[in-house]
PDB file of C-alpha atoms in Angstrom:
ATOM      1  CA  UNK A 121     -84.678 -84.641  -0.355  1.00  0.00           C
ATOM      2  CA  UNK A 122     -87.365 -84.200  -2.868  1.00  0.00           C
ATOM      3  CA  UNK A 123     -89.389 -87.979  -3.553  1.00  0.00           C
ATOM      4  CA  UNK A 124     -88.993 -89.129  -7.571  1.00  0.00           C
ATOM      5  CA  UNK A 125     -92.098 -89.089  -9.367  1.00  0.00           C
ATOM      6  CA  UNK A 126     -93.221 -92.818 -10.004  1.00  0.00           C
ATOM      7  CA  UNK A 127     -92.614 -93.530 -13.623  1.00  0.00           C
ATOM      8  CA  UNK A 128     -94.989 -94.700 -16.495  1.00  0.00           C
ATOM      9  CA  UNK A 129     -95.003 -96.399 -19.712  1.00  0.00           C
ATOM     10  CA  UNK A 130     -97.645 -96.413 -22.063  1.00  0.00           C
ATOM     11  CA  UNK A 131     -97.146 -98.609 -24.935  1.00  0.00           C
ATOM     12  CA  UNK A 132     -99.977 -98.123 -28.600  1.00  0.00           C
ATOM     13  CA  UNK A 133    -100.530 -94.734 -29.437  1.00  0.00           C
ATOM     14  CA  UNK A 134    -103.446 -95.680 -32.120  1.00  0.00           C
ATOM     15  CA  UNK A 135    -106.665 -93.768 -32.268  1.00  0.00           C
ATOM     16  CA  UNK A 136    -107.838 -94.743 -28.418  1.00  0.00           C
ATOM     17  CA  UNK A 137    -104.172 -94.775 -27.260  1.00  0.00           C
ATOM     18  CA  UNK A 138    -103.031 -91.421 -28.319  1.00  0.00           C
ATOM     19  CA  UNK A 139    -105.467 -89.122 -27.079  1.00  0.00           C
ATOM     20  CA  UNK A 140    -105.651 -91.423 -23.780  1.00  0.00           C
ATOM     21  CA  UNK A 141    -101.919 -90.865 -22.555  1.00  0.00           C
ATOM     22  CA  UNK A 142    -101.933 -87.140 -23.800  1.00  0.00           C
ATOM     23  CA  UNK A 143    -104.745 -87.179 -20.952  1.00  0.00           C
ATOM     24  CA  UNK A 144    -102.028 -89.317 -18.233  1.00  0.00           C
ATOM     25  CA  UNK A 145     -99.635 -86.869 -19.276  1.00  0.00           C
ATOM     26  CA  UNK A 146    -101.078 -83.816 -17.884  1.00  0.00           C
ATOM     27  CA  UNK A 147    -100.570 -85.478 -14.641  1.00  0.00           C
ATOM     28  CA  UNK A 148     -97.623 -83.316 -12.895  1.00  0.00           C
ATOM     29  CA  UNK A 149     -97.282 -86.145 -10.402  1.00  0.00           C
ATOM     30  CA  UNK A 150     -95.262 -88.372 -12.949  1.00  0.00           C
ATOM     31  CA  UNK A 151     -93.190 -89.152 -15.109  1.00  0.00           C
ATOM     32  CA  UNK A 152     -94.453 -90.430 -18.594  1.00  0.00           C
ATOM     33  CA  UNK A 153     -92.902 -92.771 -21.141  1.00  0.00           C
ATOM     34  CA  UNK A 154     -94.674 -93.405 -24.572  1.00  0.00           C
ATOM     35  CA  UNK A 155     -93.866 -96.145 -26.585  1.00  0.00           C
ATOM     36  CA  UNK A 156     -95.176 -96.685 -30.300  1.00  0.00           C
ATOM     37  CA  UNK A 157     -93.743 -99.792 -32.843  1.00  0.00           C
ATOM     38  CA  UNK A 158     -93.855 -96.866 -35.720  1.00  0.00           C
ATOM     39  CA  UNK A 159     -92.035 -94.314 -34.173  1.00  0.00           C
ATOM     40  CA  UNK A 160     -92.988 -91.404 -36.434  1.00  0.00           C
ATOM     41  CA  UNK A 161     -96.276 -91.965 -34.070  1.00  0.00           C
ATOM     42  CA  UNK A 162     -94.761 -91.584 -30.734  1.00  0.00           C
ATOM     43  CA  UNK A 163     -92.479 -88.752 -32.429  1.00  0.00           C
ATOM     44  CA  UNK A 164     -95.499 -87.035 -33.409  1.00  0.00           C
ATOM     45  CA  UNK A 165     -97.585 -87.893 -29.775  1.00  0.00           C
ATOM     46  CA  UNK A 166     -94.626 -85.771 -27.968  1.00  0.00           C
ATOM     47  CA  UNK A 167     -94.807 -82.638 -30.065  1.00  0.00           C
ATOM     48  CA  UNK A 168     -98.363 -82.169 -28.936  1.00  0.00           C
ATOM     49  CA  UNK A 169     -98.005 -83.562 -25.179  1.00  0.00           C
ATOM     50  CA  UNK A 170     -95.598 -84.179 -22.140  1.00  0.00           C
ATOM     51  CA  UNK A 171     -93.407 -86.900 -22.055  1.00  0.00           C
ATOM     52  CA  UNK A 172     -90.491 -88.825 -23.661  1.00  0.00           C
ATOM     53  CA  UNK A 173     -90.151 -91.040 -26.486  1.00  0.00           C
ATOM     54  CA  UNK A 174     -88.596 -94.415 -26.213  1.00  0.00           C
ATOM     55  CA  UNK A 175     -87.233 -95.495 -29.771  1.00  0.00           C
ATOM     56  CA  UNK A 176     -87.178 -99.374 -28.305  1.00  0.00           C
ATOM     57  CA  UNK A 177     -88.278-101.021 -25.031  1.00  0.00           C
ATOM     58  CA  UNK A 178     -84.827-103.463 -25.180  1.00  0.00           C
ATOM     59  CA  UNK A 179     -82.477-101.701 -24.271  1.00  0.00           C
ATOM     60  CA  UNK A 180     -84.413 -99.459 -22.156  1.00  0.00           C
ATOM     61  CA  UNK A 181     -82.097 -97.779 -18.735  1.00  0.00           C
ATOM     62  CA  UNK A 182     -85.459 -96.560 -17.261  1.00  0.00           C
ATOM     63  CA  UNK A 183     -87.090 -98.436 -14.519  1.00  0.00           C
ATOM     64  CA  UNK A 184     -91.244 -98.439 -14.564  1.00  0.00           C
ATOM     65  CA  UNK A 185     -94.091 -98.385 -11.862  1.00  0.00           C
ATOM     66  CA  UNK A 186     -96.502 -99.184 -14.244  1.00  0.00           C
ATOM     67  CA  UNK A 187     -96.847-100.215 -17.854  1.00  0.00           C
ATOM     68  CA  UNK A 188    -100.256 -99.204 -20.090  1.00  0.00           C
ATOM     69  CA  UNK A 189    -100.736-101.174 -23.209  1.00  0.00           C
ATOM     70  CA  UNK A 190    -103.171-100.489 -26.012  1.00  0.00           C
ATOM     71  CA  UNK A 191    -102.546-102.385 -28.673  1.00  0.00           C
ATOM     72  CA  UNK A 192    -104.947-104.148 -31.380  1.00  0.00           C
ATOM     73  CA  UNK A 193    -104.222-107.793 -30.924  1.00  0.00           C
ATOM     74  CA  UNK A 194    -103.105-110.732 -29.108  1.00  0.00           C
ATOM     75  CA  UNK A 195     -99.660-111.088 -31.160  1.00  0.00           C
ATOM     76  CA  UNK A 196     -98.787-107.030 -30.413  1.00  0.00           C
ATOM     77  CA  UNK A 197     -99.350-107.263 -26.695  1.00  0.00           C
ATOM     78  CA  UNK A 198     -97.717-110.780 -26.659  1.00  0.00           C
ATOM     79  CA  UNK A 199     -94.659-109.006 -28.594  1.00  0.00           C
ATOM     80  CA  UNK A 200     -94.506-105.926 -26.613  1.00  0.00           C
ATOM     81  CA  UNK A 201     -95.019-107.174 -23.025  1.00  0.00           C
ATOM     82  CA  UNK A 202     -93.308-110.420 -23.529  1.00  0.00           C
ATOM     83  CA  UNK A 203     -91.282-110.526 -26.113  1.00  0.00           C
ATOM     84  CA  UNK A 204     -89.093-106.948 -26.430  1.00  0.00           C
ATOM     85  CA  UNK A 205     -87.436-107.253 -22.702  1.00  0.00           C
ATOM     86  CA  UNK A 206     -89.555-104.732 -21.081  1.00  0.00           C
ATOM     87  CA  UNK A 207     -90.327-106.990 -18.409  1.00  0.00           C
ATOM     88  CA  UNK A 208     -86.871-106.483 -17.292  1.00  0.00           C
ATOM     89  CA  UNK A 209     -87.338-102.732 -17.008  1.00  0.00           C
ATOM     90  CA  UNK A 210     -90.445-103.492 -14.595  1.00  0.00           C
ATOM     91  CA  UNK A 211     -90.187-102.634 -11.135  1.00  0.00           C
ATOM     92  CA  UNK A 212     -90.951-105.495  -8.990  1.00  0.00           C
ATOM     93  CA  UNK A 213     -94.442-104.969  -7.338  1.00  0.00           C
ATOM     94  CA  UNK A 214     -95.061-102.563  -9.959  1.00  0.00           C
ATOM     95  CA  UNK A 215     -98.649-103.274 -12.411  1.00  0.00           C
ATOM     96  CA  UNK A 216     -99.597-103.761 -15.793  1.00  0.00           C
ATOM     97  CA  UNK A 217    -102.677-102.616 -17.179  1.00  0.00           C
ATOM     98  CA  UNK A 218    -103.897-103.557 -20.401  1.00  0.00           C
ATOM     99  CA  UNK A 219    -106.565-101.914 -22.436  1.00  0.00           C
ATOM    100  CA  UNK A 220    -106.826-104.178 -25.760  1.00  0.00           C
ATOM    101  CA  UNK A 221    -109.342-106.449 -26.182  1.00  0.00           C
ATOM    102  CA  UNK A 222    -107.408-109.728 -25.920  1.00  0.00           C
ATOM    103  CA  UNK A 223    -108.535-113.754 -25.487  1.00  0.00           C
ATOM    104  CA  UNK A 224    -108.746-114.688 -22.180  1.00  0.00           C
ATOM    105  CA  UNK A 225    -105.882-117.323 -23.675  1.00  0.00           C
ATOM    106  CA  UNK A 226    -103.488-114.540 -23.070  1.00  0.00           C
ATOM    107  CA  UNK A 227    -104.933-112.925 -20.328  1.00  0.00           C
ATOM    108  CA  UNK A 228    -103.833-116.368 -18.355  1.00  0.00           C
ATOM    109  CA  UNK A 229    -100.654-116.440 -19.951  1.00  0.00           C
ATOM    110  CA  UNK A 230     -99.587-112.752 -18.869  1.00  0.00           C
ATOM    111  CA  UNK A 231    -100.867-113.687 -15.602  1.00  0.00           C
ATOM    112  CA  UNK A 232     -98.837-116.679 -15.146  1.00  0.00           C
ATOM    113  CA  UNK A 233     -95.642-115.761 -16.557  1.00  0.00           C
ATOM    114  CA  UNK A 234     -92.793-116.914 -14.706  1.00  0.00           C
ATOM    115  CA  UNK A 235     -91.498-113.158 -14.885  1.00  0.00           C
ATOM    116  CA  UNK A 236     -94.771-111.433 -13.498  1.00  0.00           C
ATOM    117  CA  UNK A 237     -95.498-113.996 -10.749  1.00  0.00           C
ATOM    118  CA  UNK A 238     -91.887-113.527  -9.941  1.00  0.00           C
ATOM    119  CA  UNK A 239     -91.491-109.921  -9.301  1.00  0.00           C
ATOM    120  CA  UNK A 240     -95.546-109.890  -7.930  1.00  0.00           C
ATOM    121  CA  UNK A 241     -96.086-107.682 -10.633  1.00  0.00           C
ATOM    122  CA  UNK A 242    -100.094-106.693 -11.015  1.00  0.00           C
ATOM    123  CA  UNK A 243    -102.040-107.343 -13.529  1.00  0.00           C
ATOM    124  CA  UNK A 244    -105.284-106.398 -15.055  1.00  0.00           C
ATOM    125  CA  UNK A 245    -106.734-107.090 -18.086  1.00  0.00           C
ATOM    126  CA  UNK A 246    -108.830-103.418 -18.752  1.00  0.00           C
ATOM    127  CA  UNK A 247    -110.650-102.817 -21.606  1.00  0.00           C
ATOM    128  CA  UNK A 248    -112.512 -99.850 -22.697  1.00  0.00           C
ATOM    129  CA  UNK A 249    -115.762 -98.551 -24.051  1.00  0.00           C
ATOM    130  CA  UNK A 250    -116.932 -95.319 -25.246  1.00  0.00           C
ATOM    131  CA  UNK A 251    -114.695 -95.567 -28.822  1.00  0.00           C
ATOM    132  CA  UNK A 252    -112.736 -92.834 -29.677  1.00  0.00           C
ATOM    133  CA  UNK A 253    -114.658 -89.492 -29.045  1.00  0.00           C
ATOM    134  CA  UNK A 254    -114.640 -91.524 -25.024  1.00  0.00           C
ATOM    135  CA  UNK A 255    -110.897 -91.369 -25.828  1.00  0.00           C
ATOM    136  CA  UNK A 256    -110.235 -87.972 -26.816  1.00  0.00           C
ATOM    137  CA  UNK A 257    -112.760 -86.379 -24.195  1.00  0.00           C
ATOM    138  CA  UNK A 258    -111.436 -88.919 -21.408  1.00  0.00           C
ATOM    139  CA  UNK A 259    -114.756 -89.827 -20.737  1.00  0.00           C
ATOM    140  CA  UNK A 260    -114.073 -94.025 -21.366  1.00  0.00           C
ATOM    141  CA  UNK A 261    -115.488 -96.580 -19.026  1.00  0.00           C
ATOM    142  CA  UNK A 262    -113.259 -98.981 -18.050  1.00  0.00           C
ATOM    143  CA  UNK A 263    -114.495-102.808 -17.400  1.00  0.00           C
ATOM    144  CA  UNK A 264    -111.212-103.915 -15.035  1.00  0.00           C
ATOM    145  CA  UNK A 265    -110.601-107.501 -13.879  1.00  0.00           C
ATOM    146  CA  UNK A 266    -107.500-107.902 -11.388  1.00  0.00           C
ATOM    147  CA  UNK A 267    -106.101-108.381  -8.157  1.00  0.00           C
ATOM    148  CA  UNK A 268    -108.810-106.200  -6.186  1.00  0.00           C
ATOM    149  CA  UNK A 269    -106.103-105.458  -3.204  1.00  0.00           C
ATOM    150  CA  UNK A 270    -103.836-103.170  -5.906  1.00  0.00           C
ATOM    151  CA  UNK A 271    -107.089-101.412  -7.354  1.00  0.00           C
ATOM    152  CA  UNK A 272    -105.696 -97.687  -5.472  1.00  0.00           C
ATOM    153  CA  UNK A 273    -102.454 -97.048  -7.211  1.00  0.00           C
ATOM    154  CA  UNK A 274    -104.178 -98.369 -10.703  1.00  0.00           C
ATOM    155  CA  UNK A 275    -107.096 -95.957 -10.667  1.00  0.00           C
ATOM    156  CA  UNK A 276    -104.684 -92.849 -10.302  1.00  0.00           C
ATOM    157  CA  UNK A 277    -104.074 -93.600 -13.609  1.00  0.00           C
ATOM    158  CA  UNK A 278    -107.254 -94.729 -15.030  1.00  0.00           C
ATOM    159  CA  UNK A 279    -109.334 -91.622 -13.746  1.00  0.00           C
ATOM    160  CA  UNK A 280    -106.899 -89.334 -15.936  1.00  0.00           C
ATOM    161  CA  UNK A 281    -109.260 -91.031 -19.388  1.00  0.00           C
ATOM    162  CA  UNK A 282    -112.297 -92.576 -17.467  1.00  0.00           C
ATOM    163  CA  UNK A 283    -115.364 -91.384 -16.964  1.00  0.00           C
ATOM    164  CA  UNK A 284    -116.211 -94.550 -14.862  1.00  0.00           C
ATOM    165  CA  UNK A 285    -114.516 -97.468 -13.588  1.00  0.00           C
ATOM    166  CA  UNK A 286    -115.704-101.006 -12.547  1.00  0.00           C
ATOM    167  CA  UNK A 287    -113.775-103.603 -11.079  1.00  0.00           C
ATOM    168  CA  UNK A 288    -115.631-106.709 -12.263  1.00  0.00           C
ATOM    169  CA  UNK A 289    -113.616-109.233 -10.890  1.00  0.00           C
ATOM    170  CA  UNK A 290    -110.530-111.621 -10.811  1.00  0.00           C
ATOM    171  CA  UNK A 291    -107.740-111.327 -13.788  1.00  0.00           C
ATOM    172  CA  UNK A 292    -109.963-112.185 -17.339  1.00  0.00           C
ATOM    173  CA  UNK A 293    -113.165-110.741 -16.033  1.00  0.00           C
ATOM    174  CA  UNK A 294    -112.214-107.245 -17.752  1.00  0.00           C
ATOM    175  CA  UNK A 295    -112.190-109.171 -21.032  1.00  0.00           C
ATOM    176  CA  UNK A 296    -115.241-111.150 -20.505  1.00  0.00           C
ATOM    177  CA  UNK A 297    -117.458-107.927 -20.027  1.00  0.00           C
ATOM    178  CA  UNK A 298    -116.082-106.597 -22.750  1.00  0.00           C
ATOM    179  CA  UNK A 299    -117.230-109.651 -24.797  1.00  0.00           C
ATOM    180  CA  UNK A 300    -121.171-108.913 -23.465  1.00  0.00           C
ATOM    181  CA  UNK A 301    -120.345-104.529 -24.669  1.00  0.00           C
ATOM    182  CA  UNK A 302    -119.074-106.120 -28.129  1.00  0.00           C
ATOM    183  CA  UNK A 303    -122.065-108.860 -28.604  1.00  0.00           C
ATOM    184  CA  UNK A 304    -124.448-105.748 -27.515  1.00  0.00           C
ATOM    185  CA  UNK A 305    -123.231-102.734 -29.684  1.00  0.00           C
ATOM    186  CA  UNK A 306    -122.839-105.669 -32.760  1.00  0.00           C
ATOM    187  CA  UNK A 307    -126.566-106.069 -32.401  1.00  0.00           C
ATOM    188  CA  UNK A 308    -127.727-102.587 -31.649  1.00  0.00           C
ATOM    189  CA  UNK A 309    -125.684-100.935 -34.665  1.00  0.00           C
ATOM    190  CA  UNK A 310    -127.320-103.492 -36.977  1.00  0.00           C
ATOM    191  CA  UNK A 311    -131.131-102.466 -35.930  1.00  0.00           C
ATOM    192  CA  UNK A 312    -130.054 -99.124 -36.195  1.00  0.00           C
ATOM    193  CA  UNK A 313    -128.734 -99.467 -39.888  1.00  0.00           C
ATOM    194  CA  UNK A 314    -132.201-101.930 -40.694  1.00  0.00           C
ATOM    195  CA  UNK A 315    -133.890 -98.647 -39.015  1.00  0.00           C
ATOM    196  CA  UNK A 316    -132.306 -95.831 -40.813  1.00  0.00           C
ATOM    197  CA  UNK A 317    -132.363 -97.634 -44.036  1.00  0.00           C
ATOM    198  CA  UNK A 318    -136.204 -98.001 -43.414  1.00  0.00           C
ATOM    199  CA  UNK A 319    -136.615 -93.968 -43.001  1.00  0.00           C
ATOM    200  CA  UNK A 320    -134.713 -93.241 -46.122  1.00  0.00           C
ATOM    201  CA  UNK A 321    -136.283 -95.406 -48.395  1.00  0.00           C
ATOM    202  CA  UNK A 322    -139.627 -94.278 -47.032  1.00  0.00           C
ATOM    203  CA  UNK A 323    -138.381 -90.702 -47.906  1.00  0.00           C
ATOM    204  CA  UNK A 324    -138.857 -89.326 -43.923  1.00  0.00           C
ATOM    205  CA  UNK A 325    -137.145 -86.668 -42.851  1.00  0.00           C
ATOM    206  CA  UNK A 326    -134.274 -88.291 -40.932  1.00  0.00           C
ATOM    207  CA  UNK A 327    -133.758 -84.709 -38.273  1.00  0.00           C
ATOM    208  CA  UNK A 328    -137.205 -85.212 -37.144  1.00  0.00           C
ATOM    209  CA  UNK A 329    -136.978 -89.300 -36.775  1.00  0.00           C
ATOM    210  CA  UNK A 330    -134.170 -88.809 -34.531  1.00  0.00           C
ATOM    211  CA  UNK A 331    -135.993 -86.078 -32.330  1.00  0.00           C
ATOM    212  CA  UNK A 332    -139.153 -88.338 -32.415  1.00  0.00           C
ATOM    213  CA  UNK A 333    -137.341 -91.893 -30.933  1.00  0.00           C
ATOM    214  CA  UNK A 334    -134.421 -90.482 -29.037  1.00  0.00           C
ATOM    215  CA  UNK A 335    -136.081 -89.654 -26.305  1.00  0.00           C
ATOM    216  CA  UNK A 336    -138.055 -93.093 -25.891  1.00  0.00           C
ATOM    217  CA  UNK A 337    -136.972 -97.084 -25.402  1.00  0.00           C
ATOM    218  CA  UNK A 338    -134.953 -96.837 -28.579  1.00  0.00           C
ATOM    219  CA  UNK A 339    -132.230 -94.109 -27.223  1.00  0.00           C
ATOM    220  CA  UNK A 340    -128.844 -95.579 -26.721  1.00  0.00           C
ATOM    221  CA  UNK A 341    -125.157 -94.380 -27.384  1.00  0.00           C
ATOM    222  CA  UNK A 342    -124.986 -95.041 -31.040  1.00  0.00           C
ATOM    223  CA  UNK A 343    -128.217 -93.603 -31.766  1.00  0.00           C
ATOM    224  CA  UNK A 344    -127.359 -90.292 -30.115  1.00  0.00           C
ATOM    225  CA  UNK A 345    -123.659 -90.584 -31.739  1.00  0.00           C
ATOM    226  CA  UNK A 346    -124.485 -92.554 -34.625  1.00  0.00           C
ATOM    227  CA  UNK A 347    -127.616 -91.745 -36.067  1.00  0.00           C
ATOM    228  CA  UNK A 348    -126.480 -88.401 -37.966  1.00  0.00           C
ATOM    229  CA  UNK A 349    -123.464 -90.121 -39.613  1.00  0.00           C
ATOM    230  CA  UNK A 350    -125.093 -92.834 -40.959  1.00  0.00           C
ATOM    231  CA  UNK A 351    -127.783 -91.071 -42.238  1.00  0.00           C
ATOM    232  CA  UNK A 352    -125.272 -88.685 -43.974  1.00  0.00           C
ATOM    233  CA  UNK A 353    -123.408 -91.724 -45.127  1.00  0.00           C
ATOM    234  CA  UNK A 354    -119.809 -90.630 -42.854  1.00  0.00           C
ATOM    235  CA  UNK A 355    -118.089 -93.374 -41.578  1.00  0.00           C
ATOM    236  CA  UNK A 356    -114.665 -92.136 -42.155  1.00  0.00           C
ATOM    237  CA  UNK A 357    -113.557 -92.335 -38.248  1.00  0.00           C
ATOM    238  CA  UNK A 358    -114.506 -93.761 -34.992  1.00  0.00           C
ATOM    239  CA  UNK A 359    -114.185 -97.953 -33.977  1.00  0.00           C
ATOM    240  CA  UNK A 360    -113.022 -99.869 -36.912  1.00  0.00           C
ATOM    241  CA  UNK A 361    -114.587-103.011 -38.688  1.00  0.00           C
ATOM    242  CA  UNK A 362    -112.040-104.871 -38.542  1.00  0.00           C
ATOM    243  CA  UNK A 363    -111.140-104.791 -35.038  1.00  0.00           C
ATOM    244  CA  UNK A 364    -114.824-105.400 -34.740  1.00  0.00           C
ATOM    245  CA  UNK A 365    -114.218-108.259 -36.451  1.00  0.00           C
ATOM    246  CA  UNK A 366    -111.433-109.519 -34.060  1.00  0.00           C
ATOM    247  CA  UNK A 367    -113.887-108.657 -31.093  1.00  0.00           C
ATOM    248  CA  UNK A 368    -116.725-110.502 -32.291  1.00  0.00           C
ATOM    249  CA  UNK A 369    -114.337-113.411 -33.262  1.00  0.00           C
ATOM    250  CA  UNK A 370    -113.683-113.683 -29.627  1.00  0.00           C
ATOM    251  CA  UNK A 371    -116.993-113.722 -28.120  1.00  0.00           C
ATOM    252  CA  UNK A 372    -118.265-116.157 -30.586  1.00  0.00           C
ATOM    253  CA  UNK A 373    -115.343-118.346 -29.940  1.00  0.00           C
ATOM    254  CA  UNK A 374    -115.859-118.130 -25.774  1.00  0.00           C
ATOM    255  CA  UNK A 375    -119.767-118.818 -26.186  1.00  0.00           C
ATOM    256  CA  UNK A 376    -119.261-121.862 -28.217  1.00  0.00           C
ATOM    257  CA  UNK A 377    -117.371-123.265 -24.806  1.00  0.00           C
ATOM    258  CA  UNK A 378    -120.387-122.675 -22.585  1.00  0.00           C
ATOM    259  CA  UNK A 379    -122.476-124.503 -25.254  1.00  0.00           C
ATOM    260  CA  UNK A 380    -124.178-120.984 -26.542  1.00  0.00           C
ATOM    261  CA  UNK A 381    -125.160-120.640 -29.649  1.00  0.00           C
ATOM    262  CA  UNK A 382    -125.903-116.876 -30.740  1.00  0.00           C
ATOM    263  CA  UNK A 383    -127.424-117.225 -34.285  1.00  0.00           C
ATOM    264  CA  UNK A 384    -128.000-112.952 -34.854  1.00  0.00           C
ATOM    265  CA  UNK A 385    -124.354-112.662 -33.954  1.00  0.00           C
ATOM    266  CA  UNK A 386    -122.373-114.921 -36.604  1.00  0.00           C
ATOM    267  CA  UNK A 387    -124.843-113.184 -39.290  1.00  0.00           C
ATOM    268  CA  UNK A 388    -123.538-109.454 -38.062  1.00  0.00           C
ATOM    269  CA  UNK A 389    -119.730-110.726 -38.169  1.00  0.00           C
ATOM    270  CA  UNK A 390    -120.254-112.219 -41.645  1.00  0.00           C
ATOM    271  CA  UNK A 391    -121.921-109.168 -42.887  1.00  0.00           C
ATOM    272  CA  UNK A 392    -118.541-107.384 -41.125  1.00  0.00           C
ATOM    273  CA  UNK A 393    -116.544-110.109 -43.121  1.00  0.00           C
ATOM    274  CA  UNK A 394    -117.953-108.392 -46.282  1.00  0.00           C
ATOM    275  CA  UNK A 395    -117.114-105.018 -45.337  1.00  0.00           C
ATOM    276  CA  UNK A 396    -113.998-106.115 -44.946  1.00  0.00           C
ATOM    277  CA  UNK A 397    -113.554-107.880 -47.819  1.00  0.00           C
ATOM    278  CA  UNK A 398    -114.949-104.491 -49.673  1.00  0.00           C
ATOM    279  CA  UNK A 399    -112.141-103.335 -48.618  1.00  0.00           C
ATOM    280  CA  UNK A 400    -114.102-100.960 -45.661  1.00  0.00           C
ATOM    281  CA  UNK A 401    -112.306-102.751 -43.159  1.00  0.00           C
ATOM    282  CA  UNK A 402    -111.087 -99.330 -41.747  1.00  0.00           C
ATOM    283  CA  UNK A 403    -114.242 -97.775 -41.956  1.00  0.00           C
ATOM    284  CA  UNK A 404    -116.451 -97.363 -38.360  1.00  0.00           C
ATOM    285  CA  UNK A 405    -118.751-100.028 -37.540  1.00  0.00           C
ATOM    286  CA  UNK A 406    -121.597 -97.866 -38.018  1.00  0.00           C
ATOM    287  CA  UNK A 407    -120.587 -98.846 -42.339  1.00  0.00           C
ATOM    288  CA  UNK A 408    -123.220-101.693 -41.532  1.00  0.00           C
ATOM    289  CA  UNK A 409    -125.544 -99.935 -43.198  1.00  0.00           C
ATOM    290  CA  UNK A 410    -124.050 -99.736 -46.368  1.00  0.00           C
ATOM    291  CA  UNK A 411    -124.665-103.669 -47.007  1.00  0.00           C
ATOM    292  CA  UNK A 412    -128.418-101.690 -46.820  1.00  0.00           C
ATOM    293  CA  UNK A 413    -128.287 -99.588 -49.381  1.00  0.00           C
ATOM    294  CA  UNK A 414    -126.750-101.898 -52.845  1.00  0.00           C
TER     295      UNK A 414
END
């Protein structure tokens, strides 16, 4: 008798989640399940890809292997994972794997929840880098905290999206790295706006700046992705400011606990604040330099 493919659930089709399980779903060796709160999403994911659309996650008749959030907050993983009944529709010894950017708050409380620990279901706290193009080329790195032991039957998944994938540590650790990537791009997309902003209003020609300092100790990812649009003033797409905000708001709020005080990084989320409040909280975080150019 034939073996039944192991069967999957991923839950947020935004602008990372989308594009990531269309990628899971050209596996042939399972069984995929998407999941979006606004249905029209998921309705629209399974026109384009492979898979089958769950309306609601309580009731829900199909029993999951694995579950893969990616959702924007702390309330819609809290909601979706604990709140809708899903849990009940978890295999027991199956994982969870959760790509949002989260507090470490709830990375202990998924960890700990009676349910979970109960059935010894996995989990790892996984979030991403490389922002959407990452997504939509499956070329993300994944920062991965988690029981090291279950790492194999979590990476056949992961390496479907992934370019690269580190396992950093125990359950939180995921979360914590991706607090350094968010304190680290905050910083280098504001020296790239002060830069660009500089060029222009020296009248240089922008083409040859960027062919000039790429290839030196200023090159980095959002110069060579990041550079052109701001100069042309685009920002309609990409990693949005206010989920930059939330990120940001996270770090800050971990390094006041260790007694760290990082002065250039409550300036950068105030100047997000006021993007936000511009109403450009959609826009990519790359918008920075607009606050430049008033």
């Amino acid at each position: 008798m034939q073996k039944s493919k192991p069967k999957y659930l991923f839950a947020g089709l935004g602008t990372m989640g989308f594009p990531m399980a269309g990628h899971l779903s050209k596996n042939p060796n399972l069984d995929l399940y998407v999941f979006n709160r606004t249905s029209s999403v998921s309705a629209k994911w399974v026109k384009r890809y492979s898979g089958t659309q769950l309306i609601s996650l309580n009731p829900c008749s199909v029993k999951f292997d694995g579950v893969i959030t990616c959702l924007k907050d702390d309330a819609s993983i809290s909601s979706v994972l604990l709140k809708s009944g899903l849990l009940e529709s978890i295999k027991a010894k199956a994982f969870i794997v959760d790509h949002s950017t989260t507090s470490l708050n709830l990375v202990s409380t998924i960890s700990h929840y009676p349910d979970i620990l109960d059935k010894k279901i996995s989990f790892f706290d996984a979030p991403v880098s490389g922002g959407e193009v990452g997504a939509i080329n499956g070329l993300l790195s994944i920062m991965l905290g988690g029981p090291k032991t279950k790492l194999s039957k979590v990476k056949l998944v992961l390496e479907a999206y992934s370019k690269s994938i580190t396992h950093i540590g125990p359950s939180g650790h995921g979360q914590l790295t991706k607090m350094v990537n968010q304190l680290c791009i905050a910083s280098l997309v504001q020296g790239l706006s002060e830069a660009i902003a500089l060029g222009q209003k020296s009248n240089l020609n922008m083409d040859k700046v960027l062919k000039a300092i790429s290839g030196g100790a200023a090159q980095s990812w959002q110069m060579d992705n990041r550079f052109k649009t701001m100069s042309a003033g685009d920002f309609d797409f990409g990693f949005a400011v206010n989920l930059m905000i939330k990120d940001l708001k996270i770090a800050l709020k971990h390094s006041q606990s260790l007694d760290l005080d990082f002065d250039s990084s409550k300036l950068i989320l105030k100047k997000y604040n006021q993007l936000s409040k511009s109403g450009h909280g959609s826009l990519d975080t790359s918008s920075l330099i607009k606050l430049l150019h008033k």
